[in-house]
Short mmCIF file of N, CA and C in Angstrom, two decimals:
data_model
loop_
_atom_site.label_atom_id
_atom_site.label_comp_id
_atom_site.label_asym_id
_atom_site.label_seq_id
_atom_site.Cartn_x
_atom_site.Cartn_y
_atom_site.Cartn_z
N MET S 269 107.53 118.53 306.22
CA MET S 269 106.42 117.64 306.52
C MET S 269 106.00 117.83 307.97
N SER S 270 105.44 118.94 308.28
CA SER S 270 104.98 119.18 309.64
C SER S 270 103.48 118.93 309.72
N ASP S 271 103.05 118.62 310.92
CA ASP S 271 101.62 118.37 311.09
C ASP S 271 100.97 119.59 311.74
N GLU S 272 99.77 119.44 312.21
CA GLU S 272 99.02 120.58 312.75
C GLU S 272 99.63 121.12 314.04
N TRP S 273 100.49 120.37 314.70
CA TRP S 273 101.10 120.82 315.95
C TRP S 273 102.38 121.61 315.70
N GLY S 274 102.85 121.68 314.46
CA GLY S 274 103.99 122.51 314.13
C GLY S 274 105.35 121.84 314.27
N PHE S 275 105.40 120.52 314.34
CA PHE S 275 106.69 119.86 314.39
C PHE S 275 106.70 118.67 313.45
N ALA S 276 107.88 118.33 312.99
CA ALA S 276 108.05 117.21 312.06
C ALA S 276 108.60 116.01 312.81
N PRO S 277 108.28 114.81 312.35
CA PRO S 277 108.86 113.63 312.98
C PRO S 277 110.37 113.61 312.73
N PRO S 278 111.11 112.90 313.57
CA PRO S 278 112.56 112.85 313.35
C PRO S 278 112.86 112.19 312.00
N PRO S 279 113.97 112.57 311.39
CA PRO S 279 114.31 111.97 310.09
C PRO S 279 114.55 110.46 310.23
N PHE S 280 114.16 109.72 309.22
CA PHE S 280 114.32 108.27 309.21
C PHE S 280 115.76 107.95 308.82
N LYS S 281 116.44 107.22 309.69
CA LYS S 281 117.82 106.80 309.43
C LYS S 281 117.80 105.30 309.20
N PRO S 282 117.85 104.86 307.94
CA PRO S 282 117.67 103.44 307.64
C PRO S 282 118.71 102.52 308.28
N ASP S 283 119.95 102.96 308.40
CA ASP S 283 120.97 102.09 309.01
C ASP S 283 120.67 101.82 310.47
N GLU S 284 120.30 102.87 311.20
CA GLU S 284 119.95 102.70 312.61
C GLU S 284 118.65 101.90 312.75
N ALA S 285 117.70 102.17 311.88
CA ALA S 285 116.43 101.46 311.93
C ALA S 285 116.62 99.98 311.63
N LEU S 286 117.54 99.66 310.72
CA LEU S 286 117.81 98.26 310.39
C LEU S 286 118.35 97.52 311.61
N GLN S 287 119.23 98.15 312.37
CA GLN S 287 119.76 97.52 313.57
C GLN S 287 118.65 97.25 314.58
N ARG S 288 117.76 98.20 314.74
CA ARG S 288 116.62 98.02 315.65
C ARG S 288 115.71 96.89 315.16
N LEU S 289 115.45 96.86 313.86
CA LEU S 289 114.58 95.84 313.29
C LEU S 289 115.19 94.46 313.46
N ARG S 290 116.48 94.34 313.23
CA ARG S 290 117.15 93.05 313.42
C ARG S 290 117.01 92.58 314.86
N ARG S 291 117.17 93.49 315.81
CA ARG S 291 117.02 93.15 317.23
C ARG S 291 115.59 92.71 317.52
N ASP S 292 114.59 93.44 316.97
CA ASP S 292 113.18 93.08 317.18
C ASP S 292 112.88 91.68 316.64
N LEU S 293 113.43 91.33 315.48
CA LEU S 293 113.17 90.01 314.90
C LEU S 293 113.84 88.91 315.71
N ARG S 294 115.01 89.17 316.24
CA ARG S 294 115.66 88.17 317.11
C ARG S 294 114.83 87.98 318.38
N GLU S 295 114.29 89.07 318.93
CA GLU S 295 113.44 88.98 320.12
C GLU S 295 112.15 88.22 319.82
N ALA S 296 111.72 88.23 318.57
CA ALA S 296 110.50 87.50 318.17
C ALA S 296 110.78 86.01 317.97
N GLY S 297 112.03 85.60 318.18
CA GLY S 297 112.36 84.18 318.09
C GLY S 297 112.99 83.75 316.78
N LEU S 298 113.34 84.70 315.92
CA LEU S 298 113.96 84.35 314.65
C LEU S 298 115.47 84.37 314.78
N THR S 299 116.13 83.56 313.97
CA THR S 299 117.58 83.48 313.93
C THR S 299 118.07 84.04 312.60
N GLU S 300 119.09 84.88 312.65
CA GLU S 300 119.62 85.47 311.42
C GLU S 300 120.78 84.62 310.91
N ARG S 301 120.68 84.27 309.62
CA ARG S 301 121.75 83.53 308.97
C ARG S 301 121.92 84.07 307.55
N GLU S 302 123.07 84.66 307.29
CA GLU S 302 123.40 85.19 305.96
C GLU S 302 122.34 86.15 305.44
N GLY S 303 121.86 87.04 306.31
CA GLY S 303 120.91 88.05 305.90
C GLY S 303 119.46 87.60 305.84
N VAL S 304 119.21 86.35 306.18
CA VAL S 304 117.84 85.82 306.17
C VAL S 304 117.47 85.43 307.60
N PHE S 305 116.28 85.85 308.03
CA PHE S 305 115.80 85.48 309.36
C PHE S 305 114.97 84.22 309.23
N GLU S 306 115.30 83.23 310.07
CA GLU S 306 114.68 81.92 309.98
C GLU S 306 114.05 81.51 311.30
N ARG S 307 113.09 80.62 311.18
CA ARG S 307 112.53 79.94 312.35
C ARG S 307 112.70 78.46 312.11
N ARG S 308 113.50 77.82 312.93
CA ARG S 308 113.81 76.39 312.82
C ARG S 308 114.24 76.01 311.40
N GLY S 309 115.11 76.82 310.82
CA GLY S 309 115.67 76.54 309.50
C GLY S 309 114.80 76.93 308.32
N THR S 310 113.64 77.48 308.58
CA THR S 310 112.74 77.89 307.51
C THR S 310 112.83 79.41 307.34
N PRO S 311 113.14 79.89 306.13
CA PRO S 311 113.23 81.34 305.91
C PRO S 311 111.89 82.04 306.17
N ILE S 312 111.96 83.17 306.88
CA ILE S 312 110.77 83.95 307.19
C ILE S 312 110.87 85.37 306.65
N ALA S 313 112.04 86.01 306.81
CA ALA S 313 112.18 87.42 306.42
C ALA S 313 113.58 87.72 305.92
N ARG S 314 113.67 88.71 305.02
CA ARG S 314 114.96 89.24 304.55
C ARG S 314 114.89 90.75 304.65
N LEU S 315 116.01 91.37 305.03
CA LEU S 315 116.06 92.82 305.20
C LEU S 315 117.28 93.38 304.49
N ALA S 316 117.13 94.58 303.92
CA ALA S 316 118.25 95.26 303.29
C ALA S 316 117.95 96.75 303.20
N VAL S 317 119.00 97.55 303.37
CA VAL S 317 118.86 99.00 303.19
C VAL S 317 118.94 99.27 301.70
N ASP S 318 117.99 100.04 301.19
CA ASP S 318 117.95 100.40 299.78
C ASP S 318 117.76 101.92 299.69
N GLY S 319 118.86 102.64 299.69
CA GLY S 319 118.79 104.09 299.68
C GLY S 319 118.30 104.61 301.01
N ALA S 320 117.18 105.32 301.00
CA ALA S 320 116.63 105.91 302.22
C ALA S 320 115.52 105.06 302.84
N VAL S 321 115.36 103.82 302.37
CA VAL S 321 114.33 102.94 302.90
C VAL S 321 114.94 101.58 303.26
N ILE S 322 114.19 100.82 304.03
CA ILE S 322 114.56 99.43 304.30
C ILE S 322 113.65 98.56 303.46
N LYS S 323 114.22 97.68 302.68
CA LYS S 323 113.45 96.73 301.89
C LYS S 323 113.27 95.48 302.75
N ALA S 324 112.05 95.22 303.16
CA ALA S 324 111.72 94.08 304.00
C ALA S 324 110.90 93.09 303.19
N GLU S 325 111.35 91.87 303.13
CA GLU S 325 110.62 90.82 302.43
C GLU S 325 110.22 89.75 303.44
N THR S 326 108.98 89.31 303.34
CA THR S 326 108.43 88.30 304.23
C THR S 326 107.77 87.22 303.39
N VAL S 327 107.87 85.97 303.85
CA VAL S 327 107.24 84.89 303.11
C VAL S 327 105.73 84.92 303.32
N LYS S 328 104.99 84.47 302.29
CA LYS S 328 103.53 84.36 302.43
C LYS S 328 103.20 83.23 303.41
N ARG S 329 103.87 82.10 303.23
CA ARG S 329 103.73 80.94 304.11
C ARG S 329 105.11 80.31 304.23
N PRO S 330 105.44 79.78 305.39
CA PRO S 330 106.75 79.13 305.55
C PRO S 330 106.91 77.96 304.59
N SER S 331 108.07 77.90 303.94
CA SER S 331 108.37 76.82 303.01
C SER S 331 109.88 76.68 302.92
N ARG S 332 110.38 75.48 303.08
CA ARG S 332 111.82 75.27 302.99
C ARG S 332 112.28 75.20 301.54
N SER S 333 111.43 74.75 300.65
CA SER S 333 111.86 74.52 299.27
C SER S 333 111.87 75.80 298.43
N SER S 334 110.73 76.45 298.30
CA SER S 334 110.68 77.66 297.46
C SER S 334 109.68 78.65 298.04
N PRO S 335 110.13 79.43 299.03
CA PRO S 335 109.20 80.40 299.63
C PRO S 335 108.82 81.50 298.65
N GLU S 336 107.59 81.97 298.77
CA GLU S 336 107.11 83.08 297.96
C GLU S 336 107.22 84.35 298.81
N TRP S 337 108.03 85.30 298.34
CA TRP S 337 108.35 86.51 299.11
C TRP S 337 107.42 87.66 298.75
N GLN S 338 107.05 88.44 299.77
CA GLN S 338 106.28 89.67 299.59
C GLN S 338 107.16 90.82 300.07
N ALA S 339 107.41 91.79 299.19
CA ALA S 339 108.29 92.92 299.52
C ALA S 339 107.49 94.08 300.08
N ARG S 340 108.17 94.83 300.94
CA ARG S 340 107.56 96.02 301.53
C ARG S 340 108.67 97.03 301.81
N ALA S 341 108.43 98.29 301.52
CA ALA S 341 109.41 99.35 301.78
C ALA S 341 109.05 100.03 303.10
N LEU S 342 110.01 100.09 304.00
CA LEU S 342 109.81 100.74 305.29
C LEU S 342 110.50 102.10 305.24
N LYS S 343 109.70 103.17 305.33
CA LYS S 343 110.21 104.53 305.13
C LYS S 343 110.19 105.39 306.38
N SER S 344 109.65 104.85 307.48
CA SER S 344 109.53 105.64 308.71
C SER S 344 109.50 104.72 309.92
N GLY S 345 109.61 105.32 311.08
CA GLY S 345 109.53 104.55 312.31
C GLY S 345 108.17 103.87 312.46
N ALA S 346 107.12 104.54 311.99
CA ALA S 346 105.77 103.97 312.06
C ALA S 346 105.68 102.72 311.16
N ASP S 347 106.26 102.80 309.96
CA ASP S 347 106.27 101.63 309.06
C ASP S 347 107.00 100.47 309.72
N LEU S 348 108.09 100.78 310.39
CA LEU S 348 108.90 99.76 311.06
C LEU S 348 108.09 99.07 312.15
N ARG S 349 107.42 99.85 312.99
CA ARG S 349 106.61 99.28 314.06
C ARG S 349 105.47 98.43 313.51
N ASP S 350 104.80 98.93 312.46
CA ASP S 350 103.70 98.18 311.86
C ASP S 350 104.20 96.84 311.30
N TYR S 351 105.37 96.86 310.66
CA TYR S 351 105.94 95.64 310.09
C TYR S 351 106.20 94.60 311.18
N VAL S 352 106.79 95.03 312.28
CA VAL S 352 107.11 94.10 313.38
C VAL S 352 105.82 93.51 313.95
N VAL S 353 104.80 94.34 314.15
CA VAL S 353 103.52 93.86 314.69
C VAL S 353 102.91 92.83 313.74
N GLU S 354 102.87 93.14 312.45
CA GLU S 354 102.29 92.22 311.47
C GLU S 354 103.08 90.91 311.40
N LEU S 355 104.40 91.00 311.45
CA LEU S 355 105.21 89.78 311.40
C LEU S 355 104.98 88.91 312.63
N LYS S 356 104.87 89.54 313.79
CA LYS S 356 104.61 88.77 315.01
C LYS S 356 103.25 88.08 314.94
N LYS S 357 102.26 88.75 314.36
CA LYS S 357 100.94 88.12 314.19
C LYS S 357 101.03 86.92 313.26
N LYS S 358 101.79 87.07 312.16
CA LYS S 358 101.95 85.95 311.24
C LYS S 358 102.65 84.78 311.92
N LEU S 359 103.71 85.08 312.67
CA LEU S 359 104.44 84.02 313.36
C LEU S 359 103.53 83.28 314.33
N ALA S 360 102.67 84.01 315.03
CA ALA S 360 101.75 83.38 315.97
C ALA S 360 100.71 82.53 315.26
N SER S 361 100.31 82.93 314.06
CA SER S 361 99.26 82.19 313.35
C SER S 361 99.80 80.94 312.65
N TRP S 362 101.09 80.94 312.32
CA TRP S 362 101.66 79.77 311.66
C TRP S 362 101.96 78.70 312.70
N SER S 363 101.41 77.54 312.51
CA SER S 363 101.65 76.46 313.46
C SER S 363 102.95 75.74 313.11
N ASP S 364 103.36 74.82 313.96
CA ASP S 364 104.57 74.04 313.70
C ASP S 364 104.46 73.24 312.42
N SER S 365 103.26 72.85 312.03
CA SER S 365 103.10 72.07 310.81
C SER S 365 103.35 72.89 309.55
N ASP S 366 103.32 74.23 309.66
CA ASP S 366 103.60 75.09 308.52
C ASP S 366 105.08 75.12 308.18
N ASP S 367 105.94 74.83 309.15
CA ASP S 367 107.39 74.90 308.94
C ASP S 367 107.91 73.81 308.11
#
């Protein structure tokens, strides 16, 4: 998978990428508890390595009772960066009343 410049991106290592993603979510103000990232006790995201990809699930809207999850497969460093940017935008748009 080389591009016009003649080099390929580095191989995606899901275990290493998961550690980076977990750090990014903590820096965004989320707390990890039993594999679920929360904001003030409300589930926001779940992460898991699934083969060669990271399965990232994010809630549509914060809900303590029954959150509706949206799944996304992260297969590259670019996918990882895009996911973090989108999640930060969602966190900024959700007000305290959404929790």
